[in-house]
Amino acid sequence: MGTYKKLRARLDRAGIRPSTRRGQNFLLDGNQLRFIAETGELGPNDVVLEVGPGSGFLTRRLAVTGAMVLGVELDHGLLPLAQEETAGLPNVFYLQGDILAGKNRINAAVIDRVEELIELKRKALADSGVTAEPVLKSVSNLPYSAGTPFVMNLLASPLPWRMGVFLLQLEVAERIVAPPGGKNYGALSIAAGLASTTTIEREMSPRSFWPRPNVDSAVIKMIPEPLDVRMAIPWVELRAVTNAVFGSRRKILKNALKGLFPDTDIGAMLADININPESRGERLYPDEFLALAEKVRDVRGSGSGDTAPETDDVITGRTEQDTGEVR
């Protein structure tokens, strides 16, 4: 039975119809599924966090590599489809719930379960005489509406992940890799630039999905900075700076930042860190935003903070379309 017919049969048995309102679009193209899995470079030493397994078609391809897979599915109606597709695979686990806890962090239950599976994988490797450590990766067809907040929160999370491969709305992927100065450059670009090296690996047309979405998609590959580097970023203060700058794109820096530096000669402060007070924020590089965030931390007298950046319209730099879920 073809992929489309198999999916339709399972949806019909479950009484589920893809929601136009929620924009549920299932990835059916076998070549594209294979490409996503292969881009993850998976093997038996890996633990994989998959967000939104949906049909389970990608989940199965991840699991046959020998990697241990945790699928986190919000939709309780779709979860049985993934479970049916991966039945008999002992290295696949599921958690029903939201990957995020509000805007600001990965769900603690997900983090706990990932840590449990890493330890389980470590024990299995040791029992088989393998001395290698488990490697945590995230490979997912991300729901479009959750793509930006998940990526932002994963970058700032304490999870020791080593690679991410994500299918996203093309517009979001372009914002992630955008250089300074363009309309796509914003807080998402800055967070990704500070905490990862990211490339667009492939663009994908709506023809690969059923029902077809109204937007193009892209597969990105993200290699995060080591955990200690990511945790040293003052995420709370970075959020404050990007909110101030991208909430007032037309203002020059010394005016946009007034609210963050009371009783401070902002021009002199900016000059001290080699930033032109007359420049506009969208022309600053990520490391310059980091320098500003560290100045805010000094003014506030706070620590680096452990809260991920909020993903409101200002943080993302653009209003992300809620185009639904891609599975």
Short mmCIF file of C-alpha atoms in Angstrom, two decimals:
data_model
loop_
_atom_site.label_atom_id
_atom_site.label_comp_id
_atom_site.label_asym_id
_atom_site.label_seq_id
_atom_site.Cartn_x
_atom_site.Cartn_y
_atom_site.Cartn_z
CA MET A 1 0.00 0.00 0.00
CA GLY A 2 1.35 3.45 -0.89
CA THR A 3 2.15 6.02 1.77
CA TYR A 4 -0.84 8.19 0.89
CA LYS A 5 -3.31 5.31 0.92
CA LYS A 6 -1.86 3.95 4.17
CA LEU A 7 -2.21 7.33 5.86
CA ARG A 8 -5.76 7.86 4.56
CA ALA A 9 -6.80 4.41 5.76
CA ARG A 10 -5.42 5.03 9.24
CA LEU A 11 -6.99 8.48 9.47
CA ASP A 12 -10.33 7.09 8.34
CA ARG A 13 -10.21 4.28 10.91
CA ALA A 14 -9.42 6.81 13.63
CA GLY A 15 -12.09 9.21 12.43
CA ILE A 16 -9.50 11.96 11.89
CA ARG A 17 -9.47 14.48 9.07
CA PRO A 18 -6.59 16.92 8.60
CA SER A 19 -7.66 20.23 10.04
CA THR A 20 -7.68 23.11 7.56
CA ARG A 21 -7.94 25.53 10.45
CA ARG A 22 -4.85 24.07 12.09
CA GLY A 23 -3.11 23.51 8.76
CA GLN A 24 -2.20 19.86 9.34
CA ASN A 25 -0.01 18.74 6.44
CA PHE A 26 1.62 15.30 6.37
CA LEU A 27 5.00 14.77 4.70
CA LEU A 28 4.52 11.80 2.36
CA ASP A 29 7.45 12.03 -0.05
CA GLY A 30 9.72 9.09 0.72
CA ASN A 31 12.76 10.76 -0.79
CA GLN A 32 12.29 13.80 1.42
CA LEU A 33 11.78 11.67 4.51
CA ARG A 34 14.95 9.76 3.68
CA PHE A 35 16.86 13.00 3.18
CA ILE A 36 15.85 14.35 6.59
CA ALA A 37 16.83 11.11 8.33
CA GLU A 38 20.15 10.85 6.48
CA THR A 39 21.00 14.48 7.23
CA GLY A 40 20.79 13.58 10.93
CA GLU A 41 23.74 11.16 10.49
CA LEU A 42 22.20 8.80 13.00
CA GLY A 43 23.64 5.64 14.48
CA PRO A 44 23.23 3.29 17.44
CA ASN A 45 25.02 5.68 19.83
CA ASP A 46 22.38 8.39 19.34
CA VAL A 47 19.32 9.50 21.28
CA VAL A 48 16.88 11.49 19.12
CA LEU A 49 14.26 13.97 20.25
CA GLU A 50 11.52 14.18 17.61
CA VAL A 51 8.86 16.89 17.93
CA GLY A 52 5.49 16.10 16.37
CA PRO A 53 5.92 12.55 15.03
CA GLY A 54 2.35 12.61 13.68
CA SER A 55 2.08 9.74 11.18
CA GLY A 56 5.28 8.08 12.44
CA PHE A 57 6.73 7.83 8.92
CA LEU A 58 9.84 9.80 9.85
CA THR A 59 10.00 8.17 13.30
CA ARG A 60 10.40 4.74 11.74
CA ARG A 61 13.21 5.97 9.48
CA LEU A 62 15.00 7.44 12.49
CA ALA A 63 14.58 4.28 14.55
CA VAL A 64 15.88 1.79 11.96
CA THR A 65 19.30 3.44 12.28
CA GLY A 66 19.54 1.93 15.76
CA ALA A 67 19.13 5.31 17.47
CA MET A 68 16.84 5.58 20.48
CA VAL A 69 13.94 7.87 19.56
CA LEU A 70 11.63 9.91 21.79
CA GLY A 71 8.62 11.32 19.96
CA VAL A 72 6.75 14.16 21.68
CA GLU A 73 3.24 14.53 20.27
CA LEU A 74 0.73 17.15 21.38
CA ASP A 75 -2.23 15.76 19.43
CA HIS A 76 -3.60 12.76 21.33
CA GLY A 77 -5.58 11.76 18.25
CA LEU A 78 -2.48 11.45 16.07
CA LEU A 79 -0.31 9.64 18.60
CA PRO A 80 -1.83 6.18 17.90
CA LEU A 81 -0.92 6.59 14.21
CA ALA A 82 2.74 6.98 15.10
CA GLN A 83 2.55 4.11 17.57
CA GLU A 84 1.03 1.85 14.90
CA GLU A 85 3.71 2.79 12.35
CA THR A 86 6.53 2.00 14.80
CA ALA A 87 4.96 -1.05 16.48
CA GLY A 88 7.58 -3.66 17.27
CA LEU A 89 10.49 -1.23 17.47
CA PRO A 90 11.80 -1.40 21.06
CA ASN A 91 13.95 1.72 20.65
CA VAL A 92 10.99 4.08 20.11
CA PHE A 93 9.32 5.89 22.99
CA TYR A 94 6.53 8.46 23.06
CA LEU A 95 5.46 11.27 25.34
CA GLN A 96 2.05 12.84 24.84
CA GLY A 97 2.13 16.55 25.60
CA ASP A 98 3.51 19.94 24.61
CA ILE A 99 7.21 20.25 23.85
CA LEU A 100 7.15 23.73 25.42
CA ALA A 101 6.23 25.04 28.83
CA GLY A 102 4.77 28.39 27.81
CA LYS A 103 6.99 30.68 25.76
CA ASN A 104 10.14 30.47 27.78
CA ARG A 105 11.42 26.92 28.12
CA ILE A 106 11.32 23.32 27.04
CA ASN A 107 8.79 21.29 28.99
CA ALA A 108 10.50 19.95 32.11
CA ALA A 109 8.83 16.55 31.63
CA VAL A 110 10.49 16.31 28.21
CA ILE A 111 13.90 17.22 29.62
CA ASP A 112 13.51 14.62 32.38
CA ARG A 113 12.51 11.92 29.90
CA VAL A 114 15.38 12.77 27.54
CA GLU A 115 17.83 12.53 30.44
CA GLU A 116 16.37 9.14 31.42
CA LEU A 117 16.80 7.84 27.88
CA ILE A 118 20.36 9.14 27.65
CA GLU A 119 21.17 7.21 30.82
CA LEU A 120 19.38 4.14 29.46
CA LYS A 121 21.39 4.38 26.24
CA ARG A 122 24.62 4.85 28.24
CA LYS A 123 23.92 1.68 30.20
CA ALA A 124 23.05 -0.27 27.04
CA LEU A 125 26.29 0.83 25.38
CA ALA A 126 28.31 -0.11 28.46
CA ASP A 127 26.62 -3.51 28.69
CA SER A 128 27.57 -4.19 25.07
CA GLY A 129 31.19 -3.19 25.70
CA VAL A 130 30.99 0.15 23.84
CA THR A 131 32.86 2.97 25.56
CA ALA A 132 31.33 5.82 23.50
CA GLU A 133 28.99 8.31 25.14
CA PRO A 134 25.40 8.72 23.88
CA VAL A 135 24.90 11.65 21.50
CA LEU A 136 21.69 13.66 21.74
CA LYS A 137 20.20 14.99 18.51
CA SER A 138 16.86 16.45 17.49
CA VAL A 139 15.42 15.52 14.09
CA SER A 140 11.88 16.71 13.39
CA ASN A 141 9.24 17.83 10.94
CA LEU A 142 8.44 20.76 13.20
CA PRO A 143 4.89 22.06 13.38
CA TYR A 144 5.08 25.40 11.56
CA SER A 145 3.41 27.29 14.40
CA ALA A 146 5.91 25.88 16.92
CA GLY A 147 9.07 26.10 14.82
CA THR A 148 10.38 29.44 16.05
CA PRO A 149 9.66 28.97 19.78
CA PHE A 150 11.05 25.44 19.80
CA VAL A 151 14.31 26.39 18.09
CA MET A 152 14.77 29.46 20.31
CA ASN A 153 14.13 27.47 23.47
CA LEU A 154 16.27 24.52 22.39
CA LEU A 155 19.22 26.85 21.79
CA ALA A 156 18.86 28.20 25.33
CA SER A 157 18.02 24.87 26.98
CA PRO A 158 20.29 22.81 29.26
CA LEU A 159 19.90 19.80 26.99
CA PRO A 160 23.34 18.61 25.77
CA TRP A 161 22.23 18.20 22.13
CA ARG A 162 24.86 18.00 19.42
CA MET A 163 22.88 18.36 16.17
CA GLY A 164 19.45 19.48 15.01
CA VAL A 165 17.80 18.74 11.67
CA PHE A 166 14.49 20.49 11.25
CA LEU A 167 11.87 20.90 8.57
CA LEU A 168 10.52 24.43 8.90
CA GLN A 169 8.60 27.04 7.02
CA LEU A 170 11.07 28.47 4.49
CA GLU A 171 10.56 31.99 5.80
CA VAL A 172 11.61 30.90 9.29
CA ALA A 173 14.66 29.07 7.96
CA GLU A 174 15.70 32.20 6.08
CA ARG A 175 15.38 34.26 9.26
CA ILE A 176 17.56 31.81 11.16
CA VAL A 177 20.46 32.14 8.71
CA ALA A 178 19.91 35.81 7.79
CA PRO A 179 22.98 38.10 7.95
CA PRO A 180 22.82 41.59 9.45
CA GLY A 181 21.24 44.37 7.44
CA GLY A 182 18.39 42.58 5.68
CA LYS A 183 14.67 42.48 6.38
CA ASN A 184 14.90 38.85 7.61
CA TYR A 185 17.51 39.66 10.26
CA GLY A 186 16.16 39.66 13.78
CA ALA A 187 16.27 38.07 17.19
CA LEU A 188 16.04 34.54 15.79
CA SER A 189 19.05 35.21 13.55
CA ILE A 190 20.99 36.58 16.52
CA ALA A 191 20.18 33.68 18.86
CA ALA A 192 21.10 31.14 16.19
CA GLY A 193 24.25 33.05 15.28
CA LEU A 194 25.45 33.13 18.88
CA ALA A 195 24.56 29.57 19.81
CA SER A 196 24.97 27.54 16.63
CA THR A 197 26.22 27.13 13.09
CA THR A 198 23.20 26.66 10.84
CA THR A 199 22.77 25.93 7.15
CA ILE A 200 19.78 25.44 4.87
CA GLU A 201 20.24 21.97 3.42
CA ARG A 202 17.26 21.78 1.07
CA GLU A 203 14.13 23.67 0.10
CA MET A 204 10.91 21.72 -0.26
CA SER A 205 7.79 22.51 -2.27
CA PRO A 206 4.21 22.05 -1.08
CA ARG A 207 3.88 19.06 -3.44
CA SER A 208 5.67 16.86 -0.89
CA PHE A 209 2.76 17.15 1.56
CA TRP A 210 -0.85 16.15 1.88
CA PRO A 211 -2.87 18.29 2.12
CA ARG A 212 -0.61 20.81 0.40
CA PRO A 213 0.38 23.84 2.52
CA ASN A 214 0.37 27.34 1.10
CA VAL A 215 4.06 27.93 1.80
CA ASP A 216 7.41 26.44 0.89
CA SER A 217 9.48 24.59 3.46
CA ALA A 218 13.17 24.04 4.15
CA VAL A 219 15.38 21.54 5.94
CA ILE A 220 18.02 23.15 8.14
CA LYS A 221 21.00 21.57 9.88
CA MET A 222 21.99 23.17 13.15
CA ILE A 223 25.21 22.43 15.05
CA PRO A 224 24.96 24.03 18.49
CA GLU A 225 27.81 25.52 20.43
CA PRO A 226 28.98 23.45 23.41
CA LEU A 227 26.64 23.52 26.39
CA ASP A 228 28.89 25.74 28.52
CA VAL A 229 29.02 28.34 25.74
CA ARG A 230 25.24 28.36 25.29
CA MET A 231 24.62 28.55 29.03
CA ALA A 232 26.99 31.53 29.36
CA ILE A 233 24.79 33.61 27.04
CA PRO A 234 22.64 36.01 29.11
CA TRP A 235 19.40 34.99 27.40
CA VAL A 236 17.10 37.16 29.51
CA GLU A 237 19.14 40.27 28.84
CA LEU A 238 19.54 39.36 25.17
CA ARG A 239 15.78 39.20 24.95
CA ALA A 240 15.52 42.66 26.48
CA VAL A 241 18.00 44.10 24.00
CA THR A 242 16.40 42.52 20.94
CA ASN A 243 12.95 43.62 22.13
CA ALA A 244 14.19 47.19 22.44
CA VAL A 245 16.05 47.24 19.14
CA PHE A 246 13.61 45.40 16.89
CA GLY A 247 10.61 47.00 18.52
CA SER A 248 11.96 50.32 17.21
CA ARG A 249 13.73 49.42 13.98
CA ARG A 250 13.74 53.01 12.74
CA LYS A 251 15.44 54.38 15.82
CA ILE A 252 19.19 54.72 16.09
CA LEU A 253 20.74 52.65 18.85
CA LYS A 254 21.32 55.36 21.42
CA ASN A 255 17.60 56.17 21.31
CA ALA A 256 16.29 52.61 21.06
CA LEU A 257 18.24 51.56 24.16
CA LYS A 258 17.30 54.41 26.47
CA GLY A 259 14.87 52.34 28.49
CA LEU A 260 17.51 49.70 29.27
CA PHE A 261 20.21 52.06 30.51
CA PRO A 262 18.71 54.66 32.87
CA ASP A 263 21.11 57.31 34.14
CA THR A 264 23.72 56.18 31.63
CA ASP A 265 25.54 58.07 28.91
CA ILE A 266 24.47 55.61 26.24
CA GLY A 267 26.62 57.16 23.54
CA ALA A 268 29.74 56.78 25.65
CA MET A 269 28.76 53.26 26.72
CA LEU A 270 28.28 52.18 23.10
CA ALA A 271 31.55 53.80 22.06
CA ASP A 272 33.29 51.93 24.87
CA ILE A 273 32.30 48.59 23.27
CA ASN A 274 33.10 49.85 19.75
CA ILE A 275 29.49 50.23 18.60
CA ASN A 276 28.44 53.34 16.71
CA PRO A 277 25.67 55.06 18.72
CA GLU A 278 24.18 56.41 15.49
CA SER A 279 23.82 53.00 13.81
CA ARG A 280 20.62 50.99 13.60
CA GLY A 281 20.25 47.67 15.37
CA GLU A 282 19.66 45.54 12.30
CA ARG A 283 23.23 46.27 11.21
CA LEU A 284 24.83 44.86 14.37
CA TYR A 285 26.40 41.42 14.38
CA PRO A 286 25.33 38.78 16.92
CA ASP A 287 28.47 39.25 19.02
CA GLU A 288 27.65 42.98 19.29
CA PHE A 289 24.20 42.10 20.58
CA LEU A 290 25.89 39.80 23.07
CA ALA A 291 28.08 42.69 24.25
CA LEU A 292 24.95 44.82 24.75
CA ALA A 293 23.22 42.03 26.66
CA GLU A 294 26.22 41.71 28.95
CA LYS A 295 26.07 45.48 29.58
CA VAL A 296 22.40 45.14 30.52
CA ARG A 297 23.31 42.31 32.88
CA ASP A 298 25.95 44.53 34.50
CA VAL A 299 23.46 47.36 34.94
CA ARG A 300 20.87 45.05 36.45
CA GLY A 301 23.45 43.32 38.62
CA SER A 302 21.97 39.94 37.71
CA GLY A 303 23.42 36.60 36.73
CA SER A 304 23.23 35.17 33.26
CA GLY A 305 19.75 33.78 33.87
CA ASP A 306 18.43 30.42 32.81
CA THR A 307 15.29 31.48 31.01
CA ALA A 308 15.04 31.20 27.26
CA PRO A 309 14.05 34.20 25.19
CA GLU A 310 10.37 34.81 24.63
CA THR A 311 9.22 34.28 21.09
CA ASP A 312 6.81 37.14 20.59
CA ASP A 313 6.66 39.17 17.39
CA VAL A 314 9.55 41.40 18.46
CA ILE A 315 11.84 38.53 19.34
CA THR A 316 11.29 36.78 16.05
CA GLY A 317 11.74 39.99 14.11
CA ARG A 318 8.64 39.27 12.02
CA THR A 319 5.18 37.92 12.78
CA GLU A 320 5.35 34.20 12.04
CA GLN A 321 2.39 32.84 10.10
CA ASP A 322 0.43 30.23 11.98
CA THR A 323 0.28 27.87 9.04
CA GLY A 324 -0.21 24.75 11.09
CA GLU A 325 1.55 21.48 11.52
CA VAL A 326 3.78 19.65 9.10
CA ARG A 327 4.12 15.95 9.84
#
